[in-house]
PDB file of C-alpha atoms in Angstrom:
ATOM      1  CA  MET A 269      24.913-218.427 -57.340  1.00 85.00           C
ATOM      2  CA  SER A 270      23.777-221.827 -58.715  1.00 94.00           C
ATOM      3  CA  GLU A 271      26.149-224.427 -58.335  1.00 94.00           C
ATOM      4  CA  MET A 272      27.378-224.051 -61.789  1.00 96.00           C
ATOM      5  CA  GLU A 273      28.206-220.696 -61.336  1.00 94.00           C
ATOM      6  CA  GLN A 274      29.998-221.499 -58.064  1.00 95.00           C
ATOM      7  CA  HIS A 275      32.159-223.921 -60.086  1.00 93.00           C
ATOM      8  CA  ILE A 276      32.915-221.303 -62.782  1.00 94.00           C
ATOM      9  CA  TYR A 277      33.943-219.290 -60.018  1.00 94.00           C
ATOM     10  CA  HIS A 278      35.827-221.778 -58.677  1.00 92.00           C
ATOM     11  CA  SER A 279      37.710-222.391 -61.942  1.00 93.00           C
ATOM     12  CA  LEU A 280      38.584-219.029 -62.643  1.00 93.00           C
ATOM     13  CA  SER A 281      39.940-218.468 -59.252  1.00 93.00           C
ATOM     14  CA  GLU A 282      42.353-221.503 -59.394  1.00 92.00           C
ATOM     15  CA  ALA A 283      43.552-219.659 -62.414  1.00 93.00           C
ATOM     16  CA  ARG A 284      44.019-216.635 -61.251  1.00 94.00           C
ATOM     17  CA  ALA A 285      45.854-218.062 -58.262  1.00 93.00           C
ATOM     18  CA  ALA A 286      48.139-220.103 -60.214  1.00 93.00           C
ATOM     19  CA  LEU A 287      49.336-216.751 -62.294  1.00 94.00           C
ATOM     20  CA  ASP A 288      49.327-214.951 -59.264  1.00 95.00           C
ATOM     21  CA  ALA A 289      52.082-217.754 -58.116  1.00 94.00           C
ATOM     22  CA  LEU A 290      53.893-217.587 -61.498  1.00 95.00           C
ATOM     23  CA  LEU A 291      53.999-213.526 -60.757  1.00 95.00           C
ATOM     24  CA  LYS A 292      55.660-213.748 -57.374  1.00 96.00           C
ATOM     25  CA  ASP A 293      57.984-216.492 -59.011  1.00 95.00           C
ATOM     26  CA  LYS A 294      61.239-213.816 -59.565  1.00 96.00           C
ATOM     27  CA  LYS A 295      63.405-216.775 -60.527  1.00 96.00           C
ATOM     28  CA  THR A 296      61.161-218.440 -63.092  1.00 96.00           C
ATOM     29  CA  LEU A 297      60.363-215.016 -64.737  1.00 97.00           C
ATOM     30  CA  ARG A 298      64.283-214.311 -65.308  1.00 97.00           C
ATOM     31  CA  THR A 299      64.329-217.671 -66.707  1.00 97.00           C
ATOM     32  CA  ILE A 300      61.474-216.957 -69.597  1.00 98.00           C
ATOM     33  CA  ALA A 301      63.629-214.037 -70.295  1.00 98.00           C
ATOM     34  CA  ALA A 302      66.572-216.218 -70.689  1.00 98.00           C
ATOM     35  CA  ALA A 303      64.540-218.398 -72.982  1.00 98.00           C
ATOM     36  CA  GLY A 304      63.503-215.432 -75.093  1.00 98.00           C
ATOM     37  CA  GLN A 305      66.841-214.362 -75.226  1.00 98.00           C
ATOM     38  CA  GLN A 306      68.163-217.665 -76.710  1.00 98.00           C
ATOM     39  CA  LEU A 307      65.465-217.920 -79.287  1.00 98.00           C
ATOM     40  CA  SER A 308      66.663-214.235 -80.423  1.00 98.00           C
ATOM     41  CA  ASP A 309      69.839-215.351 -80.438  1.00 98.00           C
ATOM     42  CA  THR A 310      69.152-218.541 -82.506  1.00 98.00           C
ATOM     43  CA  PHE A 311      67.031-216.563 -84.911  1.00 98.00           C
ATOM     44  CA  ARG A 312      69.875-213.881 -85.141  1.00 97.00           C
ATOM     45  CA  ARG A 313      72.575-216.595 -86.217  1.00 97.00           C
ATOM     46  CA  GLY A 314      70.363-217.918 -88.796  1.00 97.00           C
ATOM     47  CA  GLY A 315      69.403-220.997 -87.139  1.00 98.00           C
ATOM     48  CA  ARG A 316      65.989-222.563 -87.197  1.00 98.00           C
ATOM     49  CA  VAL A 317      63.543-223.217 -83.938  1.00 98.00           C
ATOM     50  CA  PHE A 318      61.275-226.208 -83.487  1.00 98.00           C
ATOM     51  CA  SER A 319      58.818-227.361 -81.248  1.00 98.00           C
ATOM     52  CA  CYS A 320      56.935-230.702 -80.402  1.00 98.00           C
ATOM     53  CA  GLY A 321      54.155-232.079 -77.798  1.00 98.00           C
ATOM     54  CA  ASN A 322      51.270-234.079 -77.469  1.00 97.00           C
ATOM     55  CA  GLY A 323      48.104-233.473 -77.438  1.00 96.00           C
ATOM     56  CA  GLY A 324      47.270-230.092 -76.062  1.00 96.00           C
ATOM     57  CA  SER A 325      51.136-229.490 -76.101  1.00 97.00           C
ATOM     58  CA  MET A 326      51.089-230.384 -79.873  1.00 98.00           C
ATOM     59  CA  CYS A 327      48.601-227.498 -80.148  1.00 98.00           C
ATOM     60  CA  ASP A 328      50.663-225.292 -78.113  1.00 98.00           C
ATOM     61  CA  ALA A 329      53.822-226.065 -80.069  1.00 98.00           C
ATOM     62  CA  MET A 330      51.983-225.343 -83.278  1.00 98.00           C
ATOM     63  CA  HIS A 331      50.252-222.214 -81.969  1.00 98.00           C
ATOM     64  CA  PHE A 332      53.855-221.179 -80.946  1.00 98.00           C
ATOM     65  CA  ALA A 333      55.427-221.834 -84.380  1.00 98.00           C
ATOM     66  CA  GLU A 334      52.784-220.320 -86.280  1.00 98.00           C
ATOM     67  CA  GLU A 335      52.947-217.194 -84.526  1.00 97.00           C
ATOM     68  CA  LEU A 336      56.698-217.020 -85.422  1.00 98.00           C
ATOM     69  CA  SER A 337      56.523-217.751 -89.025  1.00 98.00           C
ATOM     70  CA  GLY A 338      53.195-216.054 -89.395  1.00 97.00           C
ATOM     71  CA  ARG A 339      51.969-213.122 -87.559  1.00 94.00           C
ATOM     72  CA  TYR A 340      51.852-212.708 -83.744  1.00 94.00           C
ATOM     73  CA  ARG A 341      51.228-208.361 -83.099  1.00 91.00           C
ATOM     74  CA  LEU A 342      52.459-206.628 -85.715  1.00 86.00           C
ATOM     75  CA  HIS A 343      54.007-206.916 -89.098  1.00 91.00           C
ATOM     76  CA  ARG A 344      57.631-208.349 -89.808  1.00 94.00           C
ATOM     77  CA  LYS A 345      60.044-210.514 -91.204  1.00 94.00           C
ATOM     78  CA  GLY A 346      58.719-214.463 -90.990  1.00 97.00           C
ATOM     79  CA  LEU A 347      61.062-216.496 -88.840  1.00 98.00           C
ATOM     80  CA  PRO A 348      62.163-220.020 -89.499  1.00 98.00           C
ATOM     81  CA  ALA A 349      59.820-222.155 -86.775  1.00 98.00           C
ATOM     82  CA  ALA A 350      58.179-225.183 -87.293  1.00 98.00           C
ATOM     83  CA  ALA A 351      56.308-227.745 -84.900  1.00 98.00           C
ATOM     84  CA  ILE A 352      57.072-231.366 -85.480  1.00 98.00           C
ATOM     85  CA  SER A 353      53.219-231.925 -86.588  1.00 98.00           C
ATOM     86  CA  ASP A 354      52.840-233.055 -90.164  1.00 97.00           C
ATOM     87  CA  PRO A 355      50.562-235.895 -89.679  1.00 97.00           C
ATOM     88  CA  SER A 356      52.387-237.919 -92.792  1.00 98.00           C
ATOM     89  CA  HIS A 357      55.607-237.924 -90.560  1.00 98.00           C
ATOM     90  CA  LEU A 358      54.048-238.369 -87.409  1.00 98.00           C
ATOM     91  CA  SER A 359      52.781-241.712 -88.705  1.00 98.00           C
ATOM     92  CA  CYS A 360      55.249-242.880 -90.715  1.00 98.00           C
ATOM     93  CA  VAL A 361      57.685-242.730 -88.149  1.00 98.00           C
ATOM     94  CA  GLY A 362      55.102-244.228 -84.893  1.00 97.00           C
ATOM     95  CA  ASN A 363      54.530-247.511 -87.754  1.00 98.00           C
ATOM     96  CA  ASP A 364      58.307-247.619 -88.743  1.00 97.00           C
ATOM     97  CA  TYR A 365      60.283-246.809 -85.652  1.00 97.00           C
ATOM     98  CA  GLY A 366      57.624-246.500 -83.022  1.00 97.00           C
ATOM     99  CA  TYR A 367      55.958-243.451 -81.679  1.00 97.00           C
ATOM    100  CA  ASP A 368      58.720-242.483 -79.378  1.00 98.00           C
ATOM    101  CA  ARG A 369      60.841-241.529 -82.191  1.00 98.00           C
ATOM    102  CA  VAL A 370      58.290-239.427 -84.206  1.00 98.00           C
ATOM    103  CA  PHE A 371      59.934-235.815 -82.730  1.00 98.00           C
ATOM    104  CA  ALA A 372      63.714-236.968 -82.864  1.00 98.00           C
ATOM    105  CA  ARG A 373      63.379-238.590 -85.986  1.00 98.00           C
ATOM    106  CA  TYR A 374      62.360-234.851 -87.611  1.00 98.00           C
ATOM    107  CA  LEU A 375      65.305-233.622 -85.960  1.00 98.00           C
ATOM    108  CA  GLU A 376      67.563-235.772 -87.248  1.00 98.00           C
ATOM    109  CA  ALA A 377      66.222-234.752 -90.553  1.00 97.00           C
ATOM    110  CA  HIS A 378      66.415-231.256 -90.153  1.00 98.00           C
ATOM    111  CA  GLY A 379      67.695-229.814 -86.937  1.00 97.00           C
ATOM    112  CA  ARG A 380      71.288-228.536 -87.482  1.00 97.00           C
ATOM    113  CA  GLU A 381      73.943-227.094 -84.596  1.00 97.00           C
ATOM    114  CA  ASP A 382      72.974-224.170 -83.058  1.00 96.00           C
ATOM    115  CA  ASP A 383      69.200-224.410 -83.932  1.00 98.00           C
ATOM    116  CA  CYS A 384      66.589-224.729 -80.579  1.00 98.00           C
ATOM    117  CA  LEU A 385      63.653-226.870 -79.630  1.00 98.00           C
ATOM    118  CA  LEU A 386      61.073-225.875 -77.269  1.00 98.00           C
ATOM    119  CA  ALA A 387      60.522-229.349 -75.954  1.00 98.00           C
ATOM    120  CA  ILE A 388      56.528-228.944 -74.208  1.00 98.00           C
ATOM    121  CA  SER A 389      55.190-231.720 -71.758  1.00 97.00           C
ATOM    122  CA  THR A 390      53.423-230.796 -68.761  1.00 96.00           C
ATOM    123  CA  SER A 391      54.591-233.786 -66.958  1.00 94.00           C
ATOM    124  CA  GLY A 392      58.133-233.524 -68.014  1.00 94.00           C
ATOM    125  CA  THR A 393      58.319-237.364 -68.559  1.00 96.00           C
ATOM    126  CA  SER A 394      56.604-237.570 -72.263  1.00 97.00           C
ATOM    127  CA  ALA A 395      59.061-240.280 -73.786  1.00 98.00           C
ATOM    128  CA  ASN A 396      58.944-238.818 -77.415  1.00 98.00           C
ATOM    129  CA  VAL A 397      59.601-235.723 -76.078  1.00 98.00           C
ATOM    130  CA  LEU A 398      62.384-236.964 -73.893  1.00 98.00           C
ATOM    131  CA  ALA A 399      63.769-239.082 -77.058  1.00 98.00           C
ATOM    132  CA  ALA A 400      63.850-235.449 -79.150  1.00 98.00           C
ATOM    133  CA  ALA A 401      65.380-233.217 -76.083  1.00 98.00           C
ATOM    134  CA  GLU A 402      68.354-236.254 -75.897  1.00 98.00           C
ATOM    135  CA  HIS A 403      68.528-236.678 -79.528  1.00 98.00           C
ATOM    136  CA  ALA A 404      68.909-232.590 -79.531  1.00 98.00           C
ATOM    137  CA  LYS A 405      71.461-232.215 -76.787  1.00 97.00           C
ATOM    138  CA  ARG A 406      73.641-234.741 -78.487  1.00 97.00           C
ATOM    139  CA  HIS A 407      73.868-232.809 -81.759  1.00 98.00           C
ATOM    140  CA  GLY A 408      74.505-229.415 -80.485  1.00 98.00           C
ATOM    141  CA  ILE A 409      70.803-228.167 -80.664  1.00 98.00           C
ATOM    142  CA  HIS A 410      69.810-225.676 -77.729  1.00 98.00           C
ATOM    143  CA  VAL A 411      66.684-227.386 -75.558  1.00 98.00           C
ATOM    144  CA  ILE A 412      64.172-224.926 -74.094  1.00 98.00           C
ATOM    145  CA  ALA A 413      61.747-227.138 -71.762  1.00 98.00           C
ATOM    146  CA  LEU A 414      58.351-225.913 -70.868  1.00 98.00           C
ATOM    147  CA  THR A 415      57.256-228.198 -67.872  1.00 96.00           C
ATOM    148  CA  GLY A 416      54.984-228.081 -65.417  1.00 94.00           C
ATOM    149  CA  ARG A 417      56.428-230.351 -62.522  1.00 91.00           C
ATOM    150  CA  LYS A 418      59.855-229.489 -60.993  1.00 91.00           C
ATOM    151  CA  GLY A 419      62.384-232.180 -60.800  1.00 92.00           C
ATOM    152  CA  SER A 420      61.075-233.722 -64.339  1.00 95.00           C
ATOM    153  CA  VAL A 421      63.264-235.783 -66.281  1.00 97.00           C
ATOM    154  CA  LEU A 422      63.127-233.515 -69.294  1.00 97.00           C
ATOM    155  CA  GLY A 423      63.609-230.360 -66.780  1.00 96.00           C
ATOM    156  CA  ASP A 424      67.377-232.306 -66.108  1.00 96.00           C
ATOM    157  CA  LEU A 425      67.785-232.553 -70.227  1.00 96.00           C
ATOM    158  CA  ALA A 426      66.970-228.789 -71.125  1.00 98.00           C
ATOM    159  CA  ASP A 427      69.744-225.973 -71.192  1.00 98.00           C
ATOM    160  CA  ILE A 428      66.625-223.825 -70.039  1.00 98.00           C
ATOM    161  CA  GLU A 429      63.640-225.186 -67.970  1.00 97.00           C
ATOM    162  CA  LEU A 430      60.455-222.935 -67.737  1.00 97.00           C
ATOM    163  CA  CYS A 431      58.618-224.818 -65.192  1.00 96.00           C
ATOM    164  CA  THR A 432      55.229-223.648 -64.149  1.00 92.00           C
ATOM    165  CA  PRO A 433      53.624-225.705 -61.538  1.00 83.00           C
ATOM    166  CA  ALA A 434      49.665-224.894 -61.364  1.00 82.00           C
ATOM    167  CA  GLY A 435      48.050-227.777 -59.162  1.00 75.00           C
ATOM    168  CA  GLN A 436      46.806-230.974 -59.744  1.00 78.00           C
ATOM    169  CA  TYR A 437      45.363-230.994 -63.184  1.00 81.00           C
ATOM    170  CA  ALA A 438      47.380-230.563 -66.559  1.00 89.00           C
ATOM    171  CA  ASP A 439      44.574-228.171 -68.257  1.00 89.00           C
ATOM    172  CA  ARG A 440      45.925-225.383 -65.265  1.00 92.00           C
ATOM    173  CA  VAL A 441      49.509-226.065 -66.564  1.00 94.00           C
ATOM    174  CA  GLN A 442      48.431-225.393 -70.235  1.00 96.00           C
ATOM    175  CA  GLU A 443      46.781-222.200 -69.048  1.00 95.00           C
ATOM    176  CA  LEU A 444      50.041-220.766 -67.835  1.00 96.00           C
ATOM    177  CA  HIS A 445      52.031-222.310 -70.795  1.00 97.00           C
ATOM    178  CA  ILE A 446      50.139-220.467 -73.319  1.00 97.00           C
ATOM    179  CA  LYS A 447      50.829-217.271 -71.693  1.00 97.00           C
ATOM    180  CA  VAL A 448      54.524-218.155 -71.450  1.00 98.00           C
ATOM    181  CA  ILE A 449      54.543-218.876 -74.865  1.00 98.00           C
ATOM    182  CA  HIS A 450      52.543-215.605 -75.967  1.00 98.00           C
ATOM    183  CA  ILE A 451      55.677-213.851 -74.125  1.00 98.00           C
ATOM    184  CA  LEU A 452      58.633-215.563 -75.654  1.00 98.00           C
ATOM    185  CA  ILE A 453      57.208-214.582 -78.963  1.00 98.00           C
ATOM    186  CA  GLU A 454      56.560-211.093 -77.925  1.00 97.00           C
ATOM    187  CA  LEU A 455      59.942-211.082 -76.628  1.00 98.00           C
ATOM    188  CA  VAL A 456      61.301-212.184 -79.522  1.00 98.00           C
ATOM    189  CA  GLU A 457      59.598-209.532 -81.544  1.00 96.00           C
ATOM    190  CA  ARG A 458      61.101-207.076 -79.268  1.00 96.00           C
ATOM    191  CA  GLU A 459      64.567-208.148 -79.515  1.00 96.00           C
ATOM    192  CA  LEU A 460      64.610-208.505 -83.158  1.00 96.00           C
ATOM    193  CA  PHE A 461      62.344-205.828 -84.434  1.00 95.00           C
ATOM    194  CA  PRO A 462      62.433-203.239 -81.911  1.00 91.00           C
ATOM    195  CA  GLU A 463      61.211-200.681 -84.610  1.00 87.00           C
ATOM    196  CA  ASN A 464      57.777-202.248 -84.647  1.00 78.00           C
ATOM    197  CA  TYR A 465      57.259-201.422 -80.985  1.00 79.00           C
TER     198      TYR A 465
END
């Protein structure tokens, strides 16, 4: 096996170990189910779901929202989900109020009581994600945090924390985050559109 092949094998083994650890964590599996129920209840009440994050977590937030408003596995009604990712909003608020306010300001404009926020931060310490969670809590918006480190500030702010530790680097955490995101979407579809399954 070449050095490059050894590295590939090591990377895949590390990813598998992280997934195996998540599979064995019964408490987190129950928490994922609770988050799926919270999202379903929000949509059932006519509420909206927002998502936010930085960098790769913003990409995950966008992926989460478009699978709900667009299509995931099966044809069904579009659901009112939006990622806080509009470049004009981000640059406007970042310029006028600072980057720490970009997500909270969007919630101030669009969020309503009983909506839900999926706040994504691998570290659980991103200042703009924390500000969004704080705004949400003050205004009756439910907060689901998707983090990668236990005991984070974001986790403490959340109604439901989904923590998926996966080693030293954020990329392994993000690999688990996208799996959790896909499961959440499927749980929503199964709950709201059981006839499709």
